[in-house]
GROMACS .gro file of C-alpha atoms in nm:
model
  339
    1MET     CA    1  -8.246  -6.154  -0.957
    2GLY     CA    2  -7.968  -5.939  -1.098
    3GLY     CA    3  -7.775  -6.140  -1.352
    4ARG     CA    4  -7.500  -6.086  -1.605
    5SER     CA    5  -7.704  -5.903  -1.869
    6SER     CA    6  -7.734  -5.532  -1.936
    7GLU     CA    7  -8.078  -5.554  -1.771
    8HIS     CA    8  -7.921  -5.629  -1.431
    9THR     CA    9  -8.056  -5.317  -1.258
   10ILE     CA   10  -8.410  -5.358  -1.395
   11SER     CA   11  -8.409  -5.716  -1.269
   12LEU     CA   12  -8.329  -5.594  -0.918
   13LYS     CA   13  -8.614  -5.342  -0.935
   14SER     CA   14  -8.852  -5.615  -1.049
   15GLY     CA   15  -8.722  -5.842  -0.773
   16ALA     CA   16  -8.786  -5.577  -0.511
   17ALA     CA   17  -9.147  -5.536  -0.624
   18VAL     CA   18  -9.206  -5.911  -0.622
   19ALA     CA   19  -9.043  -5.946  -0.279
   20ASN     CA   20  -9.275  -5.683  -0.133
   21HIS     CA   21  -9.587  -5.875  -0.235
   22PHE     CA   22  -9.527  -6.231  -0.118
   23GLN     CA   23  -9.775  -6.316   0.156
   24ASP     CA   24  -9.585  -6.374   0.480
   25ASP     CA   25  -9.833  -6.638   0.597
   26LEU     CA   26  -9.782  -6.846   0.281
   27TYR     CA   27  -9.415  -6.820   0.195
   28ASP     CA   28  -9.073  -6.845   0.352
   29VAL     CA   29  -8.858  -6.649   0.106
   30THR     CA   30  -8.485  -6.657   0.046
   31TYR     CA   31  -8.326  -6.415  -0.200
   32LEU     CA   32  -8.061  -6.522  -0.448
   33SER     CA   33  -7.875  -6.246  -0.629
   34ILE     CA   34  -7.650  -6.295  -0.929
   35GLY     CA   35  -7.381  -6.032  -0.970
   36LYS     CA   36  -7.267  -5.889  -1.301
   37ASP     CA   37  -6.968  -6.120  -1.264
   38GLY     CA   38  -7.206  -6.419  -1.263
   39LYS     CA   39  -7.148  -6.512  -0.898
   40TRP     CA   40  -7.447  -6.617  -0.688
   41CYS     CA   41  -7.510  -6.499  -0.332
   42VAL     CA   42  -7.772  -6.594  -0.071
   43HIS     CA   43  -7.956  -6.327   0.129
   44ASP     CA   44  -8.207  -6.383   0.409
   45THR     CA   45  -8.349  -6.033   0.357
   46PHE     CA   46  -8.380  -5.838   0.034
   47PRO     CA   47  -8.028  -5.715  -0.051
   48SER     CA   48  -7.926  -5.356  -0.111
   49LEU     CA   49  -7.780  -5.259  -0.446
   50GLU     CA   50  -7.440  -5.242  -0.276
   51ASP     CA   51  -7.475  -5.602  -0.156
   52VAL     CA   52  -7.546  -5.724  -0.507
   53SER     CA   53  -7.295  -5.499  -0.681
   54SER     CA   54  -7.008  -5.599  -0.455
   55VAL     CA   55  -6.803  -5.894  -0.573
   56CYS     CA   56  -6.920  -6.208  -0.397
   57SER     CA   57  -6.628  -6.378  -0.220
   58GLU     CA   58  -6.776  -6.721  -0.284
   59ALA     CA   59  -6.739  -6.948  -0.587
   60LEU     CA   60  -6.955  -6.897  -0.894
   61ILE     CA   61  -7.220  -7.118  -0.734
   62SER     CA   62  -7.099  -7.211  -0.387
   63GLU     CA   63  -7.199  -7.518  -0.188
   64LYS     CA   64  -7.415  -7.291   0.028
   65VAL     CA   65  -7.602  -7.158  -0.276
   66LEU     CA   66  -7.645  -7.502  -0.430
   67LYS     CA   67  -7.779  -7.642  -0.105
   68LYS     CA   68  -8.028  -7.355  -0.081
   69LEU     CA   69  -8.144  -7.425  -0.438
   70GLN     CA   70  -8.183  -7.797  -0.370
   71ASN     CA   71  -8.378  -7.736  -0.047
   72SER     CA   72  -8.619  -7.488  -0.202
   73ASP     CA   73  -8.972  -7.593  -0.291
   74LEU     CA   74  -8.999  -7.345  -0.577
   75LEU     CA   75  -8.771  -7.112  -0.772
   76PHE     CA   76  -8.894  -6.775  -0.898
   77PRO     CA   77  -8.661  -6.625  -1.159
   78VAL     CA   78  -8.703  -6.248  -1.182
   79LEU     CA   79  -8.432  -6.205  -1.444
   80HIS     CA   80  -8.439  -6.009  -1.767
   81GLY     CA   81  -8.234  -6.058  -2.082
   82PRO     CA   82  -7.956  -6.311  -2.153
   83TYR     CA   83  -7.859  -6.567  -1.889
   84GLY     CA   84  -8.201  -6.545  -1.725
   85GLU     CA   85  -8.492  -6.483  -1.958
   86ASP     CA   86  -8.357  -6.674  -2.257
   87GLY     CA   87  -8.393  -7.031  -2.134
   88THR     CA   88  -8.051  -7.069  -1.974
   89ILE     CA   89  -8.158  -7.043  -1.610
   90GLN     CA   90  -8.472  -7.246  -1.685
   91GLY     CA   91  -8.256  -7.526  -1.823
   92PHE     CA   92  -8.048  -7.520  -1.504
   93PHE     CA   93  -8.365  -7.547  -1.294
   94GLU     CA   94  -8.479  -7.839  -1.511
   95MET     CA   95  -8.150  -8.015  -1.436
   96LEU     CA   96  -8.215  -7.963  -1.065
   97ASN     CA   97  -8.569  -8.101  -1.118
   98LYS     CA   98  -8.717  -7.803  -0.936
   99PRO     CA   99  -9.045  -7.628  -1.014
  100TYR     CA  100  -8.996  -7.272  -1.133
  101VAL     CA  101  -9.217  -6.982  -1.235
  102GLY     CA  102  -9.267  -6.885  -1.598
  103CYS     CA  103  -9.191  -7.026  -1.942
  104ASP     CA  104  -8.983  -7.341  -1.976
  105CYS     CA  105  -8.635  -7.339  -2.130
  106ARG     CA  106  -8.754  -7.406  -2.486
  107SER     CA  107  -9.029  -7.145  -2.506
  108ALA     CA  108  -8.820  -6.886  -2.322
  109ALA     CA  109  -8.534  -6.935  -2.570
  110VAL     CA  110  -8.766  -6.887  -2.868
  111ALA     CA  111  -8.951  -6.591  -2.717
  112MET     CA  112  -8.627  -6.407  -2.635
  113ASP     CA  113  -8.506  -6.441  -2.993
  114LYS     CA  114  -8.696  -6.170  -3.183
  115VAL     CA  115  -8.626  -6.338  -3.517
  116MET     CA  116  -8.736  -6.687  -3.408
  117THR     CA  117  -9.050  -6.533  -3.257
  118LYS     CA  118  -9.131  -6.368  -3.591
  119ILE     CA  119  -9.072  -6.690  -3.784
  120VAL     CA  120  -9.296  -6.897  -3.556
  121CYS     CA  121  -9.578  -6.642  -3.535
  122GLU     CA  122  -9.571  -6.563  -3.906
  123SER     CA  123  -9.620  -6.936  -3.969
  124ILE     CA  124  -9.964  -6.918  -3.801
  125GLY     CA  125 -10.068  -6.607  -3.990
  126VAL     CA  126  -9.978  -6.332  -3.742
  127LYS     CA  127  -9.839  -6.020  -3.910
  128THR     CA  128  -9.493  -5.890  -3.824
  129SER     CA  129  -9.306  -5.598  -3.976
  130PRO     CA  130  -9.077  -5.682  -4.273
  131TYR     CA  131  -8.730  -5.767  -4.146
  132ARG     CA  132  -8.384  -5.900  -4.213
  133TYR     CA  133  -8.132  -6.026  -3.961
  134TYR     CA  134  -7.755  -6.052  -3.954
  135PHE     CA  135  -7.492  -6.219  -3.739
  136LYS     CA  136  -7.185  -6.040  -3.609
  137TYR     CA  137  -6.946  -6.253  -3.813
  138GLU     CA  138  -7.136  -6.155  -4.130
  139TRP     CA  139  -7.126  -5.788  -4.037
  140SER     CA  140  -6.754  -5.793  -3.960
  141SER     CA  141  -6.665  -5.891  -4.317
  142SER     CA  142  -6.949  -5.735  -4.520
  143LYS     CA  143  -7.055  -5.402  -4.367
  144LYS     CA  144  -7.087  -5.212  -4.695
  145THR     CA  145  -7.270  -5.495  -4.868
  146ILE     CA  146  -7.519  -5.534  -4.581
  147CYS     CA  147  -7.583  -5.159  -4.562
  148SER     CA  148  -7.651  -5.152  -4.938
  149GLU     CA  149  -7.888  -5.445  -4.900
  150ILE     CA  150  -8.079  -5.265  -4.623
  151ILE     CA  151  -8.101  -4.942  -4.824
  152GLN     CA  152  -8.233  -5.132  -5.127
  153ASN     CA  153  -8.495  -5.336  -4.939
  154PHE     CA  154  -8.629  -5.097  -4.675
  155THR     CA  155  -8.788  -4.755  -4.663
  156PHE     CA  156  -8.652  -4.534  -4.389
  157PRO     CA  157  -8.709  -4.502  -4.101
  158VAL     CA  158  -8.612  -4.851  -3.988
  159PHE     CA  159  -8.546  -5.000  -3.647
  160VAL     CA  160  -8.218  -5.169  -3.559
  161LYS     CA  161  -8.254  -5.404  -3.263
  162ALA     CA  162  -8.044  -5.644  -3.060
  163VAL     CA  163  -8.218  -5.978  -3.107
  164HIS     CA  164  -8.187  -6.115  -2.754
  165LEU     CA  165  -8.246  -5.813  -2.529
  166GLY     CA  166  -8.548  -5.650  -2.368
  167SER     CA  167  -8.619  -5.342  -2.153
  168ALA     CA  168  -8.581  -5.133  -2.471
  169ILE     CA  169  -8.201  -5.183  -2.456
  170GLY     CA  170  -8.019  -5.198  -2.789
  171VAL     CA  171  -8.311  -5.048  -2.985
  172PHE     CA  172  -8.253  -4.761  -3.228
  173LYS     CA  173  -8.468  -4.581  -3.483
  174VAL     CA  174  -8.268  -4.489  -3.794
  175ASP     CA  175  -8.420  -4.211  -4.004
  176ASP     CA  176  -8.177  -4.229  -4.298
  177ASN     CA  177  -7.871  -4.417  -4.420
  178VAL     CA  178  -7.618  -4.164  -4.289
  179LEU     CA  179  -7.578  -4.323  -3.944
  180LEU     CA  180  -7.687  -4.674  -4.039
  181GLU     CA  181  -7.344  -4.837  -4.022
  182GLU     CA  182  -7.251  -4.659  -3.698
  183ILE     CA  183  -7.574  -4.764  -3.525
  184ILE     CA  184  -7.547  -5.127  -3.635
  185ASP     CA  185  -7.191  -5.125  -3.497
  186GLU     CA  186  -7.329  -5.003  -3.165
  187VAL     CA  187  -7.604  -5.264  -3.149
  188PHE     CA  188  -7.347  -5.539  -3.207
  189GLU     CA  189  -7.186  -5.428  -2.880
  190TYR     CA  190  -7.497  -5.567  -2.706
  191ASP     CA  191  -7.559  -5.884  -2.905
  192ASP     CA  192  -7.413  -6.112  -3.173
  193LYS     CA  193  -7.729  -6.094  -3.384
  194VAL     CA  194  -7.927  -5.789  -3.498
  195VAL     CA  195  -8.258  -5.752  -3.675
  196ILE     CA  196  -8.354  -5.468  -3.908
  197GLU     CA  197  -8.728  -5.395  -3.907
  198GLN     CA  198  -8.943  -5.175  -4.123
  199GLU     CA  199  -9.122  -4.915  -3.911
  200VAL     CA  200  -9.488  -4.990  -3.842
  201ARG     CA  201  -9.677  -4.675  -3.752
  202GLY     CA  202  -9.930  -4.751  -3.487
  203ARG     CA  203 -10.025  -4.761  -3.122
  204GLU     CA  204  -9.821  -4.982  -2.886
  205ILE     CA  205 -10.066  -5.232  -2.736
  206GLU     CA  206  -9.953  -5.484  -2.473
  207PHE     CA  207 -10.130  -5.800  -2.356
  208ALA     CA  208 -10.070  -5.979  -2.025
  209VAL     CA  209 -10.116  -6.355  -2.051
  210LEU     CA  210 -10.137  -6.584  -1.747
  211GLY     CA  211 -10.171  -6.961  -1.749
  212ASN     CA  212 -10.053  -7.299  -1.874
  213GLU     CA  213 -10.277  -7.517  -2.093
  214ASN     CA  214 -10.570  -7.273  -2.081
  215PRO     CA  215 -10.418  -6.928  -2.042
  216ILE     CA  216 -10.610  -6.608  -1.969
  217VAL     CA  217 -10.544  -6.313  -2.199
  218PHE     CA  218 -10.644  -5.993  -2.022
  219PRO     CA  219 -10.773  -5.685  -2.205
  220PRO     CA  220 -10.463  -5.488  -2.302
  221GLY     CA  221 -10.278  -5.184  -2.183
  222GLU     CA  222 -10.105  -4.924  -2.397
  223VAL     CA  223  -9.772  -4.744  -2.404
  224LEU     CA  224  -9.853  -4.380  -2.477
  225SER     CA  225  -9.547  -4.313  -2.689
  226ASN     CA  226  -9.708  -4.073  -2.942
  227GLY     CA  227  -9.508  -4.239  -3.218
  228GLU     CA  228  -9.170  -4.189  -3.048
  229VAL     CA  229  -8.913  -4.462  -2.989
  230TYR     CA  230  -8.963  -4.658  -2.667
  231THR     CA  231  -8.600  -4.645  -2.553
  232TYR     CA  232  -8.459  -4.743  -2.213
  233ASP     CA  233  -8.477  -4.380  -2.094
  234ALA     CA  234  -8.829  -4.344  -2.233
  235LYS     CA  235  -8.929  -4.654  -2.040
  236TYR     CA  236  -8.752  -4.600  -1.709
  237GLY     CA  237  -8.628  -4.237  -1.706
  238LEU     CA  238  -8.777  -3.957  -1.501
  239ASP     CA  239  -8.937  -3.806  -1.812
  240GLY     CA  240  -9.034  -4.137  -1.967
  241PHE     CA  241  -9.349  -4.224  -2.154
  242SER     CA  242  -9.666  -4.285  -1.961
  243ALA     CA  243  -9.862  -4.606  -1.997
  244SER     CA  244 -10.220  -4.707  -1.935
  245PRO     CA  245 -10.323  -5.051  -1.804
  246LYS     CA  246 -10.646  -5.012  -2.002
  247ALA     CA  247 -10.614  -4.931  -2.370
  248ASP     CA  248 -10.895  -4.727  -2.520
  249LEU     CA  249 -11.008  -4.976  -2.786
  250THR     CA  250 -11.335  -5.097  -2.930
  251GLU     CA  251 -11.465  -5.433  -2.816
  252ALA     CA  252 -11.390  -5.577  -3.160
  253GLN     CA  253 -11.028  -5.458  -3.139
  254ILE     CA  254 -10.989  -5.610  -2.792
  255VAL     CA  255 -11.134  -5.944  -2.903
  256LEU     CA  256 -10.908  -5.959  -3.211
  257GLY     CA  257 -10.597  -5.862  -3.014
  258LYS     CA  258 -10.667  -6.119  -2.741
  259LYS     CA  259 -10.714  -6.387  -3.006
  260LEU     CA  260 -10.380  -6.307  -3.169
  261ALA     CA  261 -10.198  -6.288  -2.835
  262TYR     CA  262 -10.343  -6.627  -2.738
  263GLN     CA  263 -10.231  -6.778  -3.070
  264CYS     CA  264  -9.877  -6.643  -3.029
  265TYR     CA  265  -9.855  -6.765  -2.668
  266LYS     CA  266  -9.960  -7.117  -2.767
  267ALA     CA  267  -9.743  -7.128  -3.081
  268ILE     CA  268  -9.428  -7.036  -2.889
  269GLY     CA  269  -9.522  -7.285  -2.615
  270CYS     CA  270  -9.531  -7.029  -2.334
  271GLU     CA  271  -9.648  -7.129  -1.987
  272GLY     CA  272  -9.699  -6.940  -1.664
  273MET     CA  273  -9.683  -6.589  -1.802
  274ALA     CA  274  -9.575  -6.365  -2.086
  275ARG     CA  275  -9.636  -6.013  -2.209
  276ILE     CA  276  -9.712  -5.997  -2.579
  277ASP     CA  277  -9.665  -5.662  -2.753
  278PHE     CA  278  -9.825  -5.547  -3.078
  279PHE     CA  279  -9.851  -5.237  -3.292
  280LEU     CA  280 -10.207  -5.148  -3.393
  281ASP     CA  281 -10.210  -4.950  -3.718
  282ALA     CA  282 -10.465  -4.702  -3.850
  283ASN     CA  283 -10.638  -4.978  -4.051
  284GLY     CA  284 -10.706  -5.182  -3.736
  285ASP     CA  285 -10.439  -5.443  -3.814
  286TYR     CA  286 -10.221  -5.586  -3.536
  287TRP     CA  287  -9.849  -5.636  -3.600
  288LEU     CA  288  -9.652  -5.847  -3.352
  289ASN     CA  289  -9.363  -5.661  -3.193
  290GLU     CA  290  -9.220  -5.903  -2.934
  291ILE     CA  291  -9.291  -6.155  -2.659
  292ASN     CA  292  -9.147  -6.114  -2.308
  293PRO     CA  293  -9.124  -6.447  -2.120
  294ILE     CA  294  -9.034  -6.273  -1.792
  295PRO     CA  295  -9.207  -5.935  -1.814
  296GLY     CA  296  -9.106  -5.648  -1.593
  297PHE     CA  297  -9.247  -5.637  -1.240
  298THR     CA  298  -9.129  -5.289  -1.144
  299SER     CA  299  -9.362  -5.024  -1.006
  300ILE     CA  300  -9.422  -4.893  -1.360
  301SER     CA  301  -9.439  -5.227  -1.545
  302LEU     CA  302  -9.752  -5.293  -1.747
  303TYR     CA  303  -9.776  -5.669  -1.690
  304PRO     CA  304  -9.877  -5.650  -1.321
  305LYS     CA  305 -10.072  -5.329  -1.382
  306ILE     CA  306 -10.284  -5.495  -1.652
  307CYS     CA  307 -10.353  -5.795  -1.428
  308MET     CA  308 -10.446  -5.565  -1.141
  309GLU     CA  309 -10.670  -5.357  -1.369
  310ASN     CA  310 -10.861  -5.679  -1.432
  311GLY     CA  311 -10.925  -5.776  -1.071
  312LEU     CA  312 -10.609  -5.939  -0.936
  313THR     CA  313 -10.396  -5.799  -0.658
  314PHE     CA  314 -10.018  -5.815  -0.696
  315SER     CA  315 -10.008  -6.091  -0.432
  316GLU     CA  316 -10.275  -6.289  -0.619
  317ILE     CA  317 -10.068  -6.269  -0.938
  318LEU     CA  318  -9.775  -6.425  -0.751
  319ASN     CA  319  -9.998  -6.691  -0.596
  320ARG     CA  320 -10.132  -6.793  -0.936
  321LEU     CA  321  -9.782  -6.810  -1.083
  322VAL     CA  322  -9.672  -7.034  -0.797
  323VAL     CA  323  -9.969  -7.269  -0.843
  324LEU     CA  324  -9.914  -7.283  -1.219
  325SER     CA  325  -9.548  -7.373  -1.179
  326MET     CA  326  -9.620  -7.644  -0.921
  327HIS     CA  327  -9.894  -7.789  -1.142
  328ARG     CA  328  -9.665  -7.802  -1.447
  329HIS     CA  329  -9.383  -7.963  -1.250
  330ARG     CA  330  -9.604  -8.235  -1.099
  331LYS     CA  331  -9.769  -8.303  -1.434
  332LYS     CA  332  -9.436  -8.330  -1.613
  333ASN     CA  333  -9.281  -8.559  -1.353
  334SER     CA  334  -9.592  -8.779  -1.354
  335GLU     CA  335  -9.581  -8.810  -1.733
  336ILE     CA  336  -9.210  -8.896  -1.735
  337LYS     CA  337  -9.255  -9.150  -1.456
  338ASN     CA  338  -9.542  -9.321  -1.637
  339ALA     CA  339  -9.388  -9.304  -1.985
   0.00000   0.00000   0.00000
C-alpha cells in the first residue's frame, strides 16, 4: 500500500479497510508500505500515516523486505495509479513467482491506459465517447495546432484526462476553449499522455466484477453526481457526491449493462477483480468510461459496497480474491511445467 503515485493517500485508506477485514483465524498478515520516495518498509501492525510518510532508512527494497516477500504465501496489492495498478508491481510479483490478488501485469497495464481500454473495447462493439489523445512531447511543440484540432473536432464541453490515473485525479471538464490550453498544461503535470473526450450526458453506473475464467458481474451501483464532474474532492471530500450500491434500473438495463461489463472484462483479460464504469444516456445506451483493475476499498468505495449489497461480507470478498489468486497461480505454474 502507499506507493509513488498521486493516489498514495487513497491507497493507504484502502489498505486500512482491507486490513480490518482479514479473518484472524485464516491469515497471518504482514504490512508492506511503499513511501512516496519508492522505498519499501515492513510493518507487523498496520502503520500510521506518519510511519509511511517518514523516509524509510532502508534501501529501496532491503534484504529484510525481499525476504518477507519471498516467504509470503500470497501478495495483496492495494495500490492505485502508476507503479501499482498499471502492471508494474504485478510484473515484479511474476518475477518472484508469487501468487497475487487481482489482474495480471498485461491486463492491468491495458486497463490503466484509458486510450488502450477504449481501443480494445471499441473493437468488440462497446461504445465509448469520441476521443483524441496526445503525448507530452507532441504538446510541447504543437500546443496551438493541437488546441485548434480539438476546437474543430469536438463540441464543448469536453473532458481532459490524464490517461494513467484513477481516483478522479487529473480529470477536468472544459466548458469552452478559453482555458483549454491552460488545463491541458495542468494535466500534463500528472501524466505524459492525455485524452480529450466528448462529454456523454448520462448517469454514472458502476459494475463490480469478481472472478477468473467465469467471472460474476454483480448488479450495478451508481454515482449520484447529478451531471457534475466526479473530481477528487467530489469523490473523497466532506461534501462529496453520494453513491448507491444499487442503481435504480430496469431489469433490461441491468442485464444489458452486465453483458457489456462482462465483455469488457474478458476482452481486456482481467482476472480476480475490476470495477467497470459506464455512462447510461437518456436513450438507454451504455458508454464505457473506464476500467479499474484495483478498485478502491475505502469506506465509501463502491466496489466492496456493491459486492456486499449482493450478499457478500467484506471478509468474504477478500477470501474469494485470495482463492482466485491461488487458483490462477497454481494453474499457470502447472501449464508452464507441462508445456
